[in-house]
Coordinates of N, CA and C in Angstrom, one line a residue:
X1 N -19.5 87.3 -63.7 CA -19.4 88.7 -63.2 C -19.6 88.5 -61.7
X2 N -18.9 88.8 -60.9 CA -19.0 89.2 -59.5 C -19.6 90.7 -58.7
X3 N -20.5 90.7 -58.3 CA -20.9 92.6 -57.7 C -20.4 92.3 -56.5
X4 N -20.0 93.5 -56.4 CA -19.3 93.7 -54.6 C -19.9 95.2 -54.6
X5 N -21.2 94.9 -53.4 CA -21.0 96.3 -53.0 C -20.4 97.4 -52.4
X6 N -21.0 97.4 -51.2 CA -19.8 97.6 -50.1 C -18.4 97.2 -49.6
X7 N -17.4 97.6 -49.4 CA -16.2 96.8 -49.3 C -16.1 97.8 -48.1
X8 N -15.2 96.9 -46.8 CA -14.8 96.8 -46.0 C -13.3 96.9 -45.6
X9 N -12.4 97.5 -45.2 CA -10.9 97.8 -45.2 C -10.6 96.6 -43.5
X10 N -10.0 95.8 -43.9 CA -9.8 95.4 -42.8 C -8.4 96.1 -41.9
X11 N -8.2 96.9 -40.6 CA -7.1 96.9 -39.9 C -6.4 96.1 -40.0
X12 N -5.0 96.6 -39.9 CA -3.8 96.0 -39.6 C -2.4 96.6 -39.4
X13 N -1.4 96.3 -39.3 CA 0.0 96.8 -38.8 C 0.5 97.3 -40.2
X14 N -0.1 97.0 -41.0 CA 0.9 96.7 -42.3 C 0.5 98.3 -43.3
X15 N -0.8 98.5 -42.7 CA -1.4 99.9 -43.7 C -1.2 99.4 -45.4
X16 N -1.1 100.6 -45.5 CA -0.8 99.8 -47.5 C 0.6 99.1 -47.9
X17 N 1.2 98.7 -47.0 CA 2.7 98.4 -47.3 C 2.8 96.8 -47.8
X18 N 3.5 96.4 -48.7 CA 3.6 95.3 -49.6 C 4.6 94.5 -48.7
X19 N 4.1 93.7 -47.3 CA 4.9 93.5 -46.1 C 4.4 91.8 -46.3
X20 N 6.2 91.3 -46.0 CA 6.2 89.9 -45.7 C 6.2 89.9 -43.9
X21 N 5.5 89.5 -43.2 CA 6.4 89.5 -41.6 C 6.4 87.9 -41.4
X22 N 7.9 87.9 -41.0 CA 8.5 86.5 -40.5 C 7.9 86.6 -39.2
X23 N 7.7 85.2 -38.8 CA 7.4 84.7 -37.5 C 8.3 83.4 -36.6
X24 N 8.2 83.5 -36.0 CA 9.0 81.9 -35.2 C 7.9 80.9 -36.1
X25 N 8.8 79.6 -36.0 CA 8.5 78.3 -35.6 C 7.6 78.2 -37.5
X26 N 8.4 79.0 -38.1 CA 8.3 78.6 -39.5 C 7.2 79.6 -40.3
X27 N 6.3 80.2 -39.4 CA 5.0 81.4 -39.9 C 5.6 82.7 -40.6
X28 N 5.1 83.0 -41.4 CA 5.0 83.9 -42.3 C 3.4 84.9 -42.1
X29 N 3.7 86.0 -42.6 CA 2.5 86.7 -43.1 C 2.2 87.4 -43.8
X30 N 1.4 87.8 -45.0 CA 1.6 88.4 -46.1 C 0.6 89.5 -45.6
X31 N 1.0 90.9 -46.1 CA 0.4 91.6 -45.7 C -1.0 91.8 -47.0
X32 N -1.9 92.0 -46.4 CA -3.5 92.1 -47.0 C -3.2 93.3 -48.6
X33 N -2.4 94.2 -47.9 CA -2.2 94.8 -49.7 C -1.5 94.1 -50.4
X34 N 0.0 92.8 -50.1 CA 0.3 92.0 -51.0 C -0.1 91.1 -51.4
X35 N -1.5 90.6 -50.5 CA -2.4 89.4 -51.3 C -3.2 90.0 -52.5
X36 N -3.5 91.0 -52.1 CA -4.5 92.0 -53.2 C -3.2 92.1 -54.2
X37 N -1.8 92.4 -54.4 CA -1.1 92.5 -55.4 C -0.8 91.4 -56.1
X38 N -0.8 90.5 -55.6 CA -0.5 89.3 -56.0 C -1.8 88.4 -56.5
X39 N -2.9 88.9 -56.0 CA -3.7 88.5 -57.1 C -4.6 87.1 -56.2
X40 N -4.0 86.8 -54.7 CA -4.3 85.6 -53.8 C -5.6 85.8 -54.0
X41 N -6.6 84.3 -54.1 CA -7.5 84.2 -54.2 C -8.1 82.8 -53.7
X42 N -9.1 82.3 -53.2 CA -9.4 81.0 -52.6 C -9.1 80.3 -53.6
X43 N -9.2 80.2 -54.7 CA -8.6 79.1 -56.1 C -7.7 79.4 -56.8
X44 N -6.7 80.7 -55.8 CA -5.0 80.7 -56.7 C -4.5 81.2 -55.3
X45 N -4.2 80.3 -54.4 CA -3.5 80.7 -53.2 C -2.1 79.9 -52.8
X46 N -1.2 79.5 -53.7 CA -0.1 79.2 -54.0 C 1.0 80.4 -54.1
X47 N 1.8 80.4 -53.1 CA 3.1 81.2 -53.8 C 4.2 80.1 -53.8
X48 N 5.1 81.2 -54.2 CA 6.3 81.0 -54.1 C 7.2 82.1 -54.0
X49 N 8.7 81.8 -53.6 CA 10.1 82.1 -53.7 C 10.8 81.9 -54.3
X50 N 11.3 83.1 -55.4 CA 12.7 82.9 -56.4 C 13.4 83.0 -55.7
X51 N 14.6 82.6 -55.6 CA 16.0 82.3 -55.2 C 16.9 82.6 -55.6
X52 N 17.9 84.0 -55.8 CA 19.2 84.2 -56.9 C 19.9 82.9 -57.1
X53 N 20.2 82.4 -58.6 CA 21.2 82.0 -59.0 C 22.7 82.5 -59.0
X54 N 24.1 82.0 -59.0 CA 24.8 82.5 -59.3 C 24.8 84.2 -60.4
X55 N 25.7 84.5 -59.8 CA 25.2 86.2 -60.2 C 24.5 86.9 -60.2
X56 N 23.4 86.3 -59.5 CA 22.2 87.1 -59.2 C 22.0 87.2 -57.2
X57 N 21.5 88.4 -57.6 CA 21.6 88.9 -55.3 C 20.0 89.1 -55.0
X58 N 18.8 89.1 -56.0 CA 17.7 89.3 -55.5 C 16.6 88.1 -55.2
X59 N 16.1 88.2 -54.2 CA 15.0 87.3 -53.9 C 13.5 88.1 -54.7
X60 N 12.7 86.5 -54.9 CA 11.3 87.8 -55.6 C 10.5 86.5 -55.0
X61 N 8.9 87.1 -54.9 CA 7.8 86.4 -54.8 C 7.2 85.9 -55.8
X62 N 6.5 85.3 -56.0 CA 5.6 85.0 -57.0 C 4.0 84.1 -56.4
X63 N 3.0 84.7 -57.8 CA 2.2 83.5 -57.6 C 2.5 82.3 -58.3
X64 N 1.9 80.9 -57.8 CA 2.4 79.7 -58.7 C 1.1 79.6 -59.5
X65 N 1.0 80.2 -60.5 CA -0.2 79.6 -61.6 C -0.3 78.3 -61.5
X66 N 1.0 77.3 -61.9 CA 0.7 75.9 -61.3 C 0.2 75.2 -60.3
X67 N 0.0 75.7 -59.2 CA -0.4 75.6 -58.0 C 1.0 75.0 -57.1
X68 N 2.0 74.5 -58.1 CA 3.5 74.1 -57.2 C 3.9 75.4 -56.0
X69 N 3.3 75.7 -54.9 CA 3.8 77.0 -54.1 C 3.4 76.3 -52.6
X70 N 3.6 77.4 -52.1 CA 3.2 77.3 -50.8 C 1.5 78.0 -50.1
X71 N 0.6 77.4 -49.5 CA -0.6 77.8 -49.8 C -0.4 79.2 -48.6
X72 N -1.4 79.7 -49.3 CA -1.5 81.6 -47.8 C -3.4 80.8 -47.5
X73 N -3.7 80.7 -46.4 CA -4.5 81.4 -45.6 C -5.5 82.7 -46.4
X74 N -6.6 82.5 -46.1 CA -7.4 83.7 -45.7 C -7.0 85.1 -45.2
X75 N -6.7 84.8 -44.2 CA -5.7 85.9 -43.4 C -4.3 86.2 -43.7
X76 N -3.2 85.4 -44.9 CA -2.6 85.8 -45.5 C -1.5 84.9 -44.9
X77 N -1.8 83.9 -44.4 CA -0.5 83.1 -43.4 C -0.4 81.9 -44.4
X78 N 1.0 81.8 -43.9 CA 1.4 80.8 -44.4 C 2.8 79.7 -43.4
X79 N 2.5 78.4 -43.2 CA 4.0 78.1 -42.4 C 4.1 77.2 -43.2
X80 N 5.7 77.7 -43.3 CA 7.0 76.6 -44.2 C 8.3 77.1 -43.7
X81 N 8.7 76.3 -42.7 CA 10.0 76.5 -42.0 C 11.4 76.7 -42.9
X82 N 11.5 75.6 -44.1 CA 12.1 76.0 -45.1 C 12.5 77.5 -45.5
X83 N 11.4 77.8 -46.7 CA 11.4 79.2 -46.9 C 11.4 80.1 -45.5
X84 N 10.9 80.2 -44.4 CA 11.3 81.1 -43.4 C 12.6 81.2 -43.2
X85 N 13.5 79.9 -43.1 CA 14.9 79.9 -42.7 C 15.9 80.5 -43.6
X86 N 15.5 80.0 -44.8 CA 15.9 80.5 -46.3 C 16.0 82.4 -46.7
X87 N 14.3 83.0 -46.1 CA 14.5 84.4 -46.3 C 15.4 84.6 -44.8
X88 N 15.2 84.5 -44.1 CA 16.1 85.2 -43.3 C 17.7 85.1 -43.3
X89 N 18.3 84.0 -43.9 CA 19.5 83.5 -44.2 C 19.9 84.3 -45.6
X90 N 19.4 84.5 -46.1 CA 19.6 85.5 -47.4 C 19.5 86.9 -47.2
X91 N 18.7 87.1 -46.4 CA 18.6 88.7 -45.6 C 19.4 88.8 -45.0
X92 N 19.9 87.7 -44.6 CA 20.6 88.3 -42.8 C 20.4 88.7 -41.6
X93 N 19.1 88.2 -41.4 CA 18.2 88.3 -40.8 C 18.2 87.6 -39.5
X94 N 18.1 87.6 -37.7 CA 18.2 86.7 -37.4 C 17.4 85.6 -37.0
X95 N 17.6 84.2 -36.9 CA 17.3 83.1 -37.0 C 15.3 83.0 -36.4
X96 N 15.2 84.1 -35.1 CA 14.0 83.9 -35.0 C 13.7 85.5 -34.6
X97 N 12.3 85.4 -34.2 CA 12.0 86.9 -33.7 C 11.0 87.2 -35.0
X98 N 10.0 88.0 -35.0 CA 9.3 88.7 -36.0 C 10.4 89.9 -36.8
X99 N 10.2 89.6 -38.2 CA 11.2 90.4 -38.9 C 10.3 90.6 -40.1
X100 N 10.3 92.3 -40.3 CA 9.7 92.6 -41.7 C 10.3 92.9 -43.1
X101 N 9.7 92.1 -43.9 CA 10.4 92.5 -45.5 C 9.4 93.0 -46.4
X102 N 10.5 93.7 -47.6 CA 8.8 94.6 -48.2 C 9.2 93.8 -49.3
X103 N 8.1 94.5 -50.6 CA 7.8 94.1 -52.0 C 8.0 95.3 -52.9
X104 N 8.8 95.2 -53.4 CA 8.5 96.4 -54.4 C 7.2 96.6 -55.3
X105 N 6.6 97.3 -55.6 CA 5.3 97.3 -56.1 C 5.2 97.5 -58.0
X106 N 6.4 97.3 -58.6 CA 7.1 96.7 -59.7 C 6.7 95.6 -59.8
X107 N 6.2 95.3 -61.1 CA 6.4 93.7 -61.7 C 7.5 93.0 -62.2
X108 N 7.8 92.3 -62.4 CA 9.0 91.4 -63.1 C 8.1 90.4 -64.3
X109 N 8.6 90.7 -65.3 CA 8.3 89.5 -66.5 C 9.6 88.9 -66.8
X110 N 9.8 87.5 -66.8 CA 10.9 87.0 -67.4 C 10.5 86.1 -68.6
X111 N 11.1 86.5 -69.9 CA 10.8 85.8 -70.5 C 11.3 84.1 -70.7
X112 N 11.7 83.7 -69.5 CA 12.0 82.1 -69.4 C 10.8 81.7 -68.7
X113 N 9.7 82.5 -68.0 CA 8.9 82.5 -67.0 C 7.7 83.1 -67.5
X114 N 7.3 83.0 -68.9 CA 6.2 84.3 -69.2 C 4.9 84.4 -68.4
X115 N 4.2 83.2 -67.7 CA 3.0 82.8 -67.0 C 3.2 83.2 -65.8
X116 N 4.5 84.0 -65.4 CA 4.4 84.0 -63.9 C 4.4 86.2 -64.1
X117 N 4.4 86.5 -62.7 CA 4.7 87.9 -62.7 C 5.5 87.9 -60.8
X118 N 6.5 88.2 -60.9 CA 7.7 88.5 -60.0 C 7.9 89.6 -59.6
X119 N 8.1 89.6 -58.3 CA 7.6 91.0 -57.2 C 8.8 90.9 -56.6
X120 N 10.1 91.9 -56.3 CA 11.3 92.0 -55.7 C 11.1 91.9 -54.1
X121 N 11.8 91.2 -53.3 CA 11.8 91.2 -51.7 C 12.8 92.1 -51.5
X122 N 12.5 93.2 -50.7 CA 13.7 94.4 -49.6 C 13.3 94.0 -47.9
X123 N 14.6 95.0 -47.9 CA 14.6 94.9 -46.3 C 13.7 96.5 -46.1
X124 N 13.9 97.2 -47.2 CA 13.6 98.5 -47.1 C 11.7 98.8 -47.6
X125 N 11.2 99.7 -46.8 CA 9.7 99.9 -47.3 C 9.6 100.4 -48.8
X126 N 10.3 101.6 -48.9 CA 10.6 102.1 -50.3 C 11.6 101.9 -51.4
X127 N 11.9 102.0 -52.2 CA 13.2 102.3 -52.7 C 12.9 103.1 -53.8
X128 N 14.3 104.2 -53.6 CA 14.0 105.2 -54.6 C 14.6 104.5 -56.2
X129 N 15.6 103.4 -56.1 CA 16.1 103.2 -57.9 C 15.8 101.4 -57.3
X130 N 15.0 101.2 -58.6 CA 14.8 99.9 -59.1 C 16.2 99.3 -59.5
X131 N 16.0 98.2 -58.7 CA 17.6 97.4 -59.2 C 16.7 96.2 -60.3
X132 N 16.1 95.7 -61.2 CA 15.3 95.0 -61.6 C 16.6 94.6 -62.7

């Protein structure tokens, strides 16, 4: 059992928004409401990135239960030039500059994947119809 009394809202740019923001030179940052959705924690701080397959057009986040991911930071950071170069090239995004992407606040279960839970990447904050 853990008690938390008081809790604290830390500031930021992101407000409640399920925000990836790209950075130069390979940085990433997850916004403090998508760590909290995703469940980031000092002993599950692994993500990752799904990738469309043929026929498929969506990117999704995940946590790695395995720990095979990329680690986030405290503060929600993470650098992997790879995956930076990768979301922005699938976005369309250009090559550097701070660029923000959201999360839909939908889960994804795949049953080839049952251990994982899959969060859609947009260019957009909202969307009114789930493409899932």
């Amino acid at each position: 059992m853990k008690l938390v009394g008081k809790r604290v809202e830390r500031l930021n740019s992101f407000g409640d928004s399920l925000a990836i923001q790209l950075k130069d030179e390979g940085q990433m940052r997850l916004s403090p409401a998508l760590m909290s959705r995703l469940k980031v924690t000092a002993d599950n701080n692994k993500i990752g990135i799904a990738y469309p397959d043929e026929g498929e057009k969506d990117l999704h986040i995940y946590i790695a239960p395995d720990g095979d991911g990329v680690a986030v930071n405290k503060q929600g950071y993470i650098k992997n030039i790879p995956h930076n170069r990768d979301l922005r090239s699938y976005m369309s995004l250009p090559s550097t500059g701070e660029e923000d992407m959201y999360v839909c606040e939908e889960e994804i279960i795949l049953n080839e994947y049952p251990e994982y839970t899959f969060y859609k990447i947009t260019l957009a904050e909202e969307e009114d119809e789930w493409d899932v």
